[in-house]
C-alpha positions as MATLAB code, in Angstrom:
seq = 'XXXXXXXXXXXXXXXXXXXXXXXXXXXXXXXXXXXXXXXXXXXXXXXXXXXXXXXXXXXXXXXXXXXXXXXXXXXXXXXXXXXXXXXXXXXXXXXXXXXXXXXXXXXXXXXXXXXXXXXXXXXXXXXXXXXXXXXXXXXXXXXXXXXXXXXXXXXXXXXXXXXXXXXXXXXXXXXXXXXXXXXXXXXXXXXXXXXXXXXXXXXXXXXXXXXXXXXXXXXXXXXXXXXXXXXXXXXXXXXXXXXXXXXXXXXXXXXXXXXXXXXXXXXXXXXXXXXXXXXXXXXXXXXXXXXXXXXXXXXXXXXXXXXXXXXXXXXXXXXXXXXXXXXXXXXXXXXXXXXXXXXXXXXXXXXXXXXXXXXXXXXXXXXXXXXXXXXXXXXXXXXXXXXXXXXXX';
ca = [
      -4.284  300.967  -64.693;
      -1.581  303.404  -65.841;
      -2.716  306.982  -66.545;
      -0.576  309.136  -68.845;
      -0.896  312.481  -70.609;
      -1.024  310.828  -74.029;
      -4.215  311.359  -76.014;
      -5.543  307.953  -77.045;
      -8.054  309.051  -79.637;
     -10.923  311.308  -80.498;
     -14.647  310.773  -80.044;
     -17.825  312.667  -80.852;
     -17.126  315.201  -78.095;
     -13.356  315.551  -78.582;
     -10.559  313.495  -77.042;
     -10.980  310.350  -75.015;
     -10.557  312.318  -71.780;
     -13.536  314.240  -70.439;
     -13.548  317.447  -68.411;
     -15.194  317.516  -64.996;
     -17.984  319.692  -66.376;
     -19.068  316.724  -68.482;
     -18.847  313.999  -65.842;
     -22.597  313.452  -66.053;
     -22.286  312.912  -69.799;
     -19.315  310.599  -69.261;
     -21.153  308.530  -66.665;
     -24.088  308.299  -69.068;
     -21.840  306.920  -71.806;
     -20.138  304.489  -69.427;
     -23.515  303.200  -68.250;
     -24.611  302.586  -71.835;
     -21.333  300.810  -72.563;
     -21.761  298.588  -69.508;
     -25.312  297.716  -70.474;
     -24.689  297.061  -74.149;
     -21.247  295.482  -74.563;
     -22.379  291.865  -74.255;
     -22.572  291.485  -78.009;
     -19.870  290.535  -80.467;
     -20.572  293.587  -82.654;
     -20.495  296.223  -79.908;
     -17.214  297.596  -78.537;
     -16.183  296.007  -75.235;
     -15.938  298.215  -72.136;
     -13.340  297.279  -69.502;
     -12.727  299.983  -66.965;
     -12.934  303.655  -66.034;
     -10.518  305.780  -64.041;
     -11.258  309.256  -62.697;
      -8.631  311.822  -61.755;
      -9.046  315.319  -60.407;
      -9.629  316.720  -63.881;
     -10.399  313.852  -66.210;
     -12.254  310.598  -66.644;
     -10.596  307.869  -68.706;
     -12.471  305.002  -70.314;
     -10.693  301.755  -71.224;
     -12.199  300.037  -74.266;
     -11.312  297.087  -76.444;
      -8.279  297.871  -78.611;
      -8.901  297.703  -82.357;
      -6.323  298.163  -85.127;
      -8.472  300.344  -87.388;
     -11.826  301.848  -88.209;
     -13.766  301.229  -91.402;
     -12.780  304.743  -92.490;
      -9.095  303.871  -92.022;
      -9.429  300.733  -94.116;
     -11.271  302.503  -96.945;
      -9.245  305.705  -97.128;
      -5.670  304.632  -96.290;
      -5.013  302.514  -99.347;
      -1.200  302.585  -99.124;
      -0.806  301.242  -95.588;
       0.262  297.554  -95.839;
      -1.261  296.575  -92.483;
      -4.588  298.104  -93.434;
      -4.344  296.435  -96.828;
      -4.239  293.036  -95.137;
      -7.290  293.935  -93.066;
      -9.059  295.100  -96.214;
      -8.406  291.782  -97.935;
      -9.833  289.865  -94.981;
     -13.160  291.712  -95.109;
     -16.107  290.286  -97.027;
     -18.754  292.854  -98.051;
     -21.800  290.804  -97.105;
     -20.268  289.848  -93.776;
     -19.409  293.487  -93.014;
     -23.006  294.587  -93.547;
     -24.370  291.613  -91.645;
     -22.253  292.445  -88.604;
     -23.074  296.163  -88.684;
     -26.795  295.418  -88.819;
     -26.445  292.771  -86.118;
     -24.880  295.326  -83.784;
     -27.507  297.958  -84.546;
     -30.304  295.436  -84.092;
     -28.900  294.507  -80.689;
     -28.791  298.160  -79.593;
     -32.351  298.662  -80.782;
     -33.468  295.613  -78.799;
     -32.212  297.468  -75.716;
     -34.152  300.562  -76.816;
     -30.949  302.382  -77.636;
     -30.701  304.707  -80.641;
     -27.032  305.202  -81.532;
     -27.564  308.378  -83.611;
     -23.985  308.631  -84.890;
     -23.363  305.672  -87.190;
     -20.513  306.607  -89.554;
     -17.327  304.949  -90.897;
     -15.209  306.368  -88.074;
     -17.493  304.727  -85.504;
     -17.293  301.278  -87.099;
     -14.164  299.526  -85.815;
     -12.402  296.401  -87.056;
     -11.617  293.932  -84.269;
      -9.981  290.538  -84.118;
     -12.054  287.435  -84.765;
     -13.197  285.268  -81.868;
     -12.528  281.566  -82.004;
     -11.206  279.277  -84.708;
     -14.579  278.578  -86.296;
     -15.092  282.182  -87.370;
     -12.116  283.699  -89.164;
     -13.846  286.928  -90.180;
     -12.698  290.110  -88.430;
     -15.284  291.408  -85.993;
     -17.080  294.612  -86.955;
     -17.740  296.721  -83.857;
     -19.986  299.702  -83.222;
     -18.400  302.292  -80.961;
     -18.740  305.875  -79.640;
     -21.915  306.100  -77.590;
     -21.563  309.785  -76.789;
     -24.764  310.631  -78.658;
     -26.633  307.410  -77.911;
     -30.116  307.726  -76.408;
     -32.028  305.244  -74.317;
     -35.820  305.298  -74.223;
     -37.669  304.183  -71.139;
     -40.728  301.996  -71.592;
     -43.078  304.904  -70.920;
     -41.231  307.573  -72.908;
     -41.460  308.762  -76.466;
     -39.123  311.757  -76.116;
     -36.504  313.331  -73.879;
     -33.985  316.163  -73.606;
     -30.824  315.936  -75.671;
     -27.442  316.239  -74.030;
     -25.047  318.771  -75.519;
     -27.981  320.617  -77.135;
     -27.714  318.671  -80.350;
     -30.033  316.670  -82.549;
     -27.328  314.039  -82.884;
     -25.440  312.690  -85.822;
     -22.492  313.847  -87.891;
     -22.875  316.206  -90.830;
     -23.283  314.173  -93.991;
     -24.187  310.913  -92.231;
     -27.386  311.796  -90.386;
     -30.910  311.088  -91.586;
     -33.001  313.999  -92.928;
     -35.299  314.065  -89.908;
     -32.289  314.768  -87.670;
     -31.726  318.051  -89.491;
     -35.230  319.481  -89.202;
     -34.994  320.983  -85.746;
     -33.543  320.342  -82.316;
     -35.521  317.779  -80.368;
     -37.475  319.072  -77.406;
     -38.813  317.407  -74.294;
     -42.489  316.618  -74.000;
     -44.650  315.250  -71.262;
     -46.671  313.184  -73.704;
     -46.113  309.442  -73.705;
     -46.869  306.942  -76.410;
     -46.648  303.390  -75.145;
     -47.396  301.889  -78.546;
     -44.462  303.499  -80.362;
     -40.768  303.566  -79.667;
     -39.868  306.995  -80.993;
     -38.329  310.330  -80.184;
     -40.678  313.205  -80.826;
     -39.910  316.754  -81.856;
     -43.314  318.140  -80.834;
     -42.733  321.686  -82.039;
     -42.296  320.316  -85.565;
     -44.534  317.227  -85.255;
     -41.547  315.219  -86.483;
     -41.241  311.667  -85.236;
     -37.696  310.386  -85.085;
     -37.321  306.627  -84.862;
     -34.628  303.975  -84.771;
     -34.701  304.088  -88.577;
     -32.199  306.957  -88.423;
     -29.538  304.350  -87.608;
     -30.610  302.255  -90.608;
     -30.327  305.301  -92.885;
     -26.783  306.006  -91.674;
     -25.823  302.337  -92.036;
     -27.009  302.414  -95.658;
     -24.733  305.376  -96.361;
     -21.828  303.617  -94.628;
     -22.299  300.414  -96.622;
     -22.315  302.282  -99.947;
     -19.204  304.158  -98.822;
     -17.472  300.872  -98.034;
     -18.473  299.092 -101.252;
     -17.414  302.001 -103.484;
     -14.119  302.756 -101.784;
     -15.135  306.005 -100.142;
     -17.960  307.437 -102.277;
     -21.020  308.849 -100.496;
     -24.497  308.166 -101.974;
     -25.496  311.810 -101.437;
     -22.446  313.409 -103.035;
     -19.433  315.346 -101.787;
     -19.139  316.785  -98.295;
     -20.298  320.240  -99.399;
     -23.618  319.108 -100.879;
     -24.545  316.055  -98.799;
     -26.823  317.777  -96.309;
     -29.016  319.469  -98.894;
     -29.083  316.297 -101.022;
     -30.138  314.251  -98.001;
     -32.946  316.701  -97.257;
     -34.107  316.530 -100.877;
     -33.640  312.780 -101.197;
     -31.201  313.198 -104.102;
     -28.953  310.144 -104.053;
     -26.926  308.275 -106.675;
     -26.054  304.601 -106.445;
     -24.605  304.141 -109.928;
     -21.122  303.251 -108.622;
     -22.565  299.840 -107.732;
     -23.437  299.094 -111.363;
     -19.922  297.843 -112.056;
     -19.818  295.422 -109.126;
     -20.339  291.945 -110.572;
     -20.780  290.019 -107.331;
     -23.976  291.171 -105.647;
     -23.994  294.707 -107.030;
     -27.654  294.606 -108.050;
     -28.770  293.234 -104.684;
     -26.613  295.728 -102.785;
     -28.028  298.628 -104.783;
     -31.597  297.597 -104.053;
     -30.870  297.065 -100.366;
     -29.077  300.388  -99.895;
     -31.802  302.227 -101.775;
     -34.339  300.832  -99.341;
     -32.169  301.743  -96.347;
     -31.778  305.388  -97.367;
     -35.102  305.814  -99.166;
     -37.666  307.937  -97.424;
     -41.174  306.618  -96.813;
     -42.415  305.692 -100.326;
     -45.842  307.209  -99.865;
     -44.146  310.543  -99.150;
     -42.277  310.470 -102.492;
     -44.900  308.861 -104.713;
     -46.747  312.045 -105.718;
     -43.525  313.841 -106.571;
     -42.236  310.933 -108.656;
     -45.505  310.690 -110.586;
     -45.317  314.423 -111.263;
     -41.742  314.095 -112.535;
     -42.780  311.237 -114.802;
     -45.826  313.063 -116.201;
     -43.638  315.945 -117.372;
     -42.488  313.667 -120.200;
     -46.055  313.130 -121.455;
     -47.484  314.982 -124.451;
     -49.902  317.722 -123.311;
     -51.286  319.026 -126.616;
     -53.117  316.882 -127.362;
     -52.980  315.207 -123.937;
     -51.680  311.649 -123.804;
     -53.851  308.763 -122.633;
     -52.359  308.785 -119.122;
     -52.985  312.534 -118.727;
     -56.581  312.082 -119.848;
     -57.007  309.341 -117.271;
     -55.412  311.526 -114.598;
     -57.966  314.274 -115.158;
     -60.971  311.936 -115.140;
     -62.599  312.385 -111.772;
     -60.357  315.376 -111.027;
     -63.150  317.304 -109.342;
     -63.654  314.515 -106.823;
     -59.919  314.358 -106.103;
     -59.028  318.063 -105.913;
     -62.295  320.000 -106.191;
     -63.473  322.387 -108.894;
     -60.610  324.781 -108.201;
     -57.831  323.532 -105.942;
     -56.478  327.027 -105.318;
     -59.436  327.701 -103.013;
     -58.037  325.143 -100.562;
     -54.514  326.569 -100.361;
     -53.263  329.285  -98.052;
     -53.258  332.791  -99.534;
     -49.514  333.157  -98.920;
     -48.795  330.023 -100.938;
     -50.921  331.261 -103.834;
     -49.088  334.588 -103.848;
     -45.787  332.740 -103.986;
     -46.993  330.539 -106.856;
     -47.884  333.573 -108.971;
     -44.286  334.776 -108.778;
     -42.955  331.876 -110.811;
     -45.375  330.369 -113.326;
     -48.982  329.953 -114.335;
     -50.883  326.949 -113.022;
     -54.180  325.537 -114.224;
     -55.950  325.328 -110.876;
     -58.536  322.883 -112.190;
     -56.129  320.079 -113.131;
     -54.596  317.331 -111.029;
     -51.334  317.522 -112.959;
     -50.710  321.147 -112.032;
     -51.469  320.492 -108.367;
     -48.857  317.722 -108.502;
     -46.489  320.258 -110.063;
     -47.040  322.593 -107.133;
     -46.239  319.824 -104.650;
     -43.136  318.780 -106.593;
     -41.796  322.308 -107.114;
     -42.278  323.376 -103.500;
     -40.692  320.154 -102.287;
     -37.671  320.547 -104.593;
     -37.164  324.178 -103.576;
     -38.178  323.830  -99.939;
     -34.905  325.256  -98.591;
     -35.416  328.386 -100.701;
     -38.845  329.128  -99.203;
     -39.299  331.900  -96.671;
     -39.596  330.981  -93.012;
     -43.236  332.065  -93.192;
     -44.066  329.638  -96.005;
     -42.185  326.825  -94.286;
     -44.287  327.484  -91.226;
     -47.481  327.294  -93.283;
     -46.624  324.056  -95.103;
     -44.746  322.315  -92.296;
     -41.441  320.486  -92.313;
     -40.342  317.949  -94.916;
     -41.425  315.211  -95.241;
     -44.226  314.624  -92.707;
     -45.585  318.117  -92.151;
     -45.225  319.087  -95.801;
     -47.065  316.028  -97.072;
     -49.653  316.407  -94.338;
     -50.474  319.940  -95.466;
     -51.551  318.782  -98.925;
     -53.109  315.473  -97.883;
     -55.295  317.221  -95.304;
     -56.637  319.551  -97.996;
     -56.894  316.945 -100.754;
     -57.553  313.638  -98.962;
     -58.503  311.865 -102.188;
     -55.446  312.926 -104.187;
     -52.986  310.179 -103.211;
     -55.313  307.276 -103.983;
     -56.606  308.945 -107.145;
     -53.068  309.182 -108.532;
     -52.198  305.701 -107.272;
     -55.126  304.092 -109.101;
     -54.307  306.002 -112.297;
     -50.767  304.600 -112.324;
     -51.943  301.136 -111.272;
     -54.486  301.098 -114.094;
     -51.985  302.146 -116.744;
     -50.701  299.527 -119.166;
     -46.997  300.240 -118.879;
     -46.300  303.014 -116.416;
     -46.534  300.879 -113.287;
     -43.937  298.483 -114.745;
     -41.353  301.220 -115.206;
     -38.331  300.980 -112.847;
     -39.334  304.199 -111.080;
     -42.568  302.629 -109.842;
     -41.442  299.077 -109.116;
     -41.067  299.870 -105.378;
     -44.789  300.676 -105.290;
     -46.250  298.010 -107.566;
     -43.552  295.340 -107.767;
     -44.125  294.932 -111.479;
     -47.372  293.068 -110.799;
     -49.960  292.670 -113.516;
];
């Protein structure tokens, strides 16, 4: 192996050479590469060389990343690569690589266009370029008896704008608790469970980016993080794609969509704002039937004093109605980042802790609202609620 001073590339921690202080981190990445490169959609590891100051890692050479192919539209070599790619095959290979890593109990935690490389095809029977997952600097392996561990580099993992919302809540901490039935990372101080689904979320963003020629489903780089936290995404750029656009839109929505039961109450509240209140429409009348059983005679008695004081600063709520309790949940969810640290501590983190705060105080609310929508003549068939009811009669 020939060692030179030339910088070969950049990874999640900087250049492809690693200082002695980070040898432990480098050995960790090399070990993961050795254990996981026996798959056609994972970058191939060949060799490592250590000098007095640096460690060098030799990997499979690839002509471009997915980001290169999407963003460098004038390069003729990249144009040829772009023409050889087939959208469905690209997604299939990305998911195949992620699925393989997950089968080894590895969470990549940094899926993004720059970490998806385009390699040469293998064999004459398969002419498609190989799509390879690379950069395992933030990858985490879970032992059979672990549900959490310390993070290297003091980071929650992921790249700004490409990481799942749960990665932004708080830095993961170590815990001595084990959960043999679940394969998860746990942030115990926030009661936030982080699973392999964070890779699926990132892959959904990457696929939309690829299909739309560089557009992100959560907006520009300055607003992505807050939009991801709020679940505000737009997939309308897929509407003009004739070949598979509808299917791709549905698939990506499912990949980046947060747990439906955690969004259902908010979406019902948004929808009910369009209903006539004076006199109340049929659906609002149905919503308030059995309200006492669902939320009590006066739901304000079940909320923390500090939350009630905050509510009085903005608008008047009818504390006997289900609709206004749904409004509270929706408004606090939409403006969560604007809440004081004290109120965030009371209600918990979005989505799990926040939802848990209200569900624990109103255990009958979710099913009450669900049955109201299910029993409606037309509301459950609306596009907004198809993920919950599937348009069934």
